[in-house]
Coordinates of C-alpha atoms and ligand atoms in Angstrom, one line a residue:
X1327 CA 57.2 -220.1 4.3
X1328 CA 60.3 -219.1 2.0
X1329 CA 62.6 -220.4 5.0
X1330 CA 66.5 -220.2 4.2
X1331 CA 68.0 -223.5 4.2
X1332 CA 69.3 -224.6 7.2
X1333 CA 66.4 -223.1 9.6
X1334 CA 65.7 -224.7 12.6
X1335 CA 61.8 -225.4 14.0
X1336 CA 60.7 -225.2 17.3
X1337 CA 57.5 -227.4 18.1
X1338 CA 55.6 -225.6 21.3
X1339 CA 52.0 -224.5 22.6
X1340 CA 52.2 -221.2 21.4
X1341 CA 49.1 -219.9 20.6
X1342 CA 48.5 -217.5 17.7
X1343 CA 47.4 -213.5 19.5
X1344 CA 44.6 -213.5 17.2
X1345 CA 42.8 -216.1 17.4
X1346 CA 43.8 -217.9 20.3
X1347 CA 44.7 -221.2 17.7
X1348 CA 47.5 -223.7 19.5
X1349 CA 50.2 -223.1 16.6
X1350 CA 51.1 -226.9 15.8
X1351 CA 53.4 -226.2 12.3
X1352 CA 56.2 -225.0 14.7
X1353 CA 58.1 -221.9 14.5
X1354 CA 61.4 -221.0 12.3
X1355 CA 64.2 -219.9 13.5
X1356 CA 68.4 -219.5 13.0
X1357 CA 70.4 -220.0 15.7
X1358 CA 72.9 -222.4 16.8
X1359 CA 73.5 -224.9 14.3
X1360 CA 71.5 -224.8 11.1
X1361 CA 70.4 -228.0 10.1
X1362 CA 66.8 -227.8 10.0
X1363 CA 67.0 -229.1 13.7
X1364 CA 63.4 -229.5 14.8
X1365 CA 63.1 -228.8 19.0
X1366 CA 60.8 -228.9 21.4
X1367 CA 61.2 -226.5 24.8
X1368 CA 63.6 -227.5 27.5
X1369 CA 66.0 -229.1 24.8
X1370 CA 69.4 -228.6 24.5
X1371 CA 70.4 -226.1 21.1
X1372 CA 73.4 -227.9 18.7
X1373 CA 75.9 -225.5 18.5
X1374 CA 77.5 -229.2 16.1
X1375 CA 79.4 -228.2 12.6
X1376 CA 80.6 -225.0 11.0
X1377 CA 77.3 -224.0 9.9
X1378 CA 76.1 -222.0 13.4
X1379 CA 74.9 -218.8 13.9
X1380 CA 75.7 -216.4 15.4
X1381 CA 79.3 -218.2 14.5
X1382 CA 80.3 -218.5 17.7
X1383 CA 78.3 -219.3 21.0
X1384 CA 77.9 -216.5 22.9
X1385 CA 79.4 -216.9 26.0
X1386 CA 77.1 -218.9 28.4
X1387 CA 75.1 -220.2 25.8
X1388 CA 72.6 -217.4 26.3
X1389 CA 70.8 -215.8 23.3
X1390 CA 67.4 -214.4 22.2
X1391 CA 66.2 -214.7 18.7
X1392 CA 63.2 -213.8 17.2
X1393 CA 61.8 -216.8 14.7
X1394 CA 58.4 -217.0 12.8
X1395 CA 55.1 -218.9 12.7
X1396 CA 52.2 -219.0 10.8
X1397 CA 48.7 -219.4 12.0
X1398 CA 47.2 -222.7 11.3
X1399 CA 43.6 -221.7 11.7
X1400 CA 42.0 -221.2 8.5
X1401 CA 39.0 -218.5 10.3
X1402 CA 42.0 -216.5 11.5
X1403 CA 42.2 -212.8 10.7
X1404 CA 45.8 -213.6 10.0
X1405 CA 44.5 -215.4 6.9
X1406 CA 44.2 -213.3 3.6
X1407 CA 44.0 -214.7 0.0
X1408 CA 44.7 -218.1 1.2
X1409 CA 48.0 -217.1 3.1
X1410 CA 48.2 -216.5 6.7
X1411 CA 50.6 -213.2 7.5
X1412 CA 53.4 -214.6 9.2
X1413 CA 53.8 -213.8 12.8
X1414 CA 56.9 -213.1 14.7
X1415 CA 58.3 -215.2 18.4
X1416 CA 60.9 -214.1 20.8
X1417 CA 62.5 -217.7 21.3
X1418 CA 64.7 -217.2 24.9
X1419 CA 67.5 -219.9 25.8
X1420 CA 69.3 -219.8 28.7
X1421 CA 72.3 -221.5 29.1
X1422 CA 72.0 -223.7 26.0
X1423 CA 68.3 -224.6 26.8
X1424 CA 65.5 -223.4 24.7
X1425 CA 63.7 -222.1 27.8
X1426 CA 61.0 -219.6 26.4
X1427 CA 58.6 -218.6 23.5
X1428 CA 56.2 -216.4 23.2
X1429 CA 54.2 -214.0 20.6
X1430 CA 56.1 -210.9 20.1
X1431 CA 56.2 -207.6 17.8
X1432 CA 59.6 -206.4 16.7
X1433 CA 59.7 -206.1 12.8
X1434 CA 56.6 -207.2 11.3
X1435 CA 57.0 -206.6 7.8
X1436 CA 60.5 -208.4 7.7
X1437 CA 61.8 -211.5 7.6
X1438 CA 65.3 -211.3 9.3
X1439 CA 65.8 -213.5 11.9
X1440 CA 67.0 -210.7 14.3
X1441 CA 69.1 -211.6 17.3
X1442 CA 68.2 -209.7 19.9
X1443 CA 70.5 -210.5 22.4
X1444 CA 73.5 -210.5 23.0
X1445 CA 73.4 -207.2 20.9
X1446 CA 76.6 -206.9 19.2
X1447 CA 76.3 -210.5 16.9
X1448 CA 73.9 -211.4 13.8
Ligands
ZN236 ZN1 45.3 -217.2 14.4

């Protein structure tokens, strides 16, 4: 998927909103420590090393990120010329714990790695 080095994967049963598919490739994201960290819901995020983002914690460990995932189904609609369009997550944790994923829209034709909250970090 043209991932930055660094970006973490978070292994969980979304499912694609097209096509109902369980996503199994996981879903990108950058926060916390960038080591290409792979995670599964209810684990702890490294905030280990100099390489973190945002660059400090925020304070309670709480942050919302948006990371990205790709269908796996080949009869999606999301597949086009034998790439699927790249879809975008809202990834929640709470207190250090990656406690929620789910489908969201926020920028669809960019590939930023937006965090959404707190507001005044990137
Ligand atoms: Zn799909």
């Amino acid at each position: 998927m043209g991932m930055e080095t660094g970006t973490n994967t978070l292994y969980s049963e979304v499912k694609c909103p097209h096509c109902g598919y369980a996503v199994k490739s996981g879903i990108g994201f950058r926060a916390g420590s960038l080591k290409q960290i792979s995670y599964k819901l209810g684990e702890k995020l490294s905030w280990d090393g100099t390489k973190c983002r945002p660059a400090q914690r925020p304070p309670g460990g709480n942050l919302k990120t948006v990371g990205y995932f790709e269908c796996d189904n080949l009869d999606c609609p999301t597949w086009q010329d034998c790439y699927p369009e790249v879809q975008e997550a809202l990834i929640t944790i709470q207190a250090d714990i990656i406690s929620d994923v789910k489908p969201f829209i926020h920028r669809p034709n960019e590939l930023v790695f937006d965090i959404i909250e707190p507001k005044d970090v990137t």
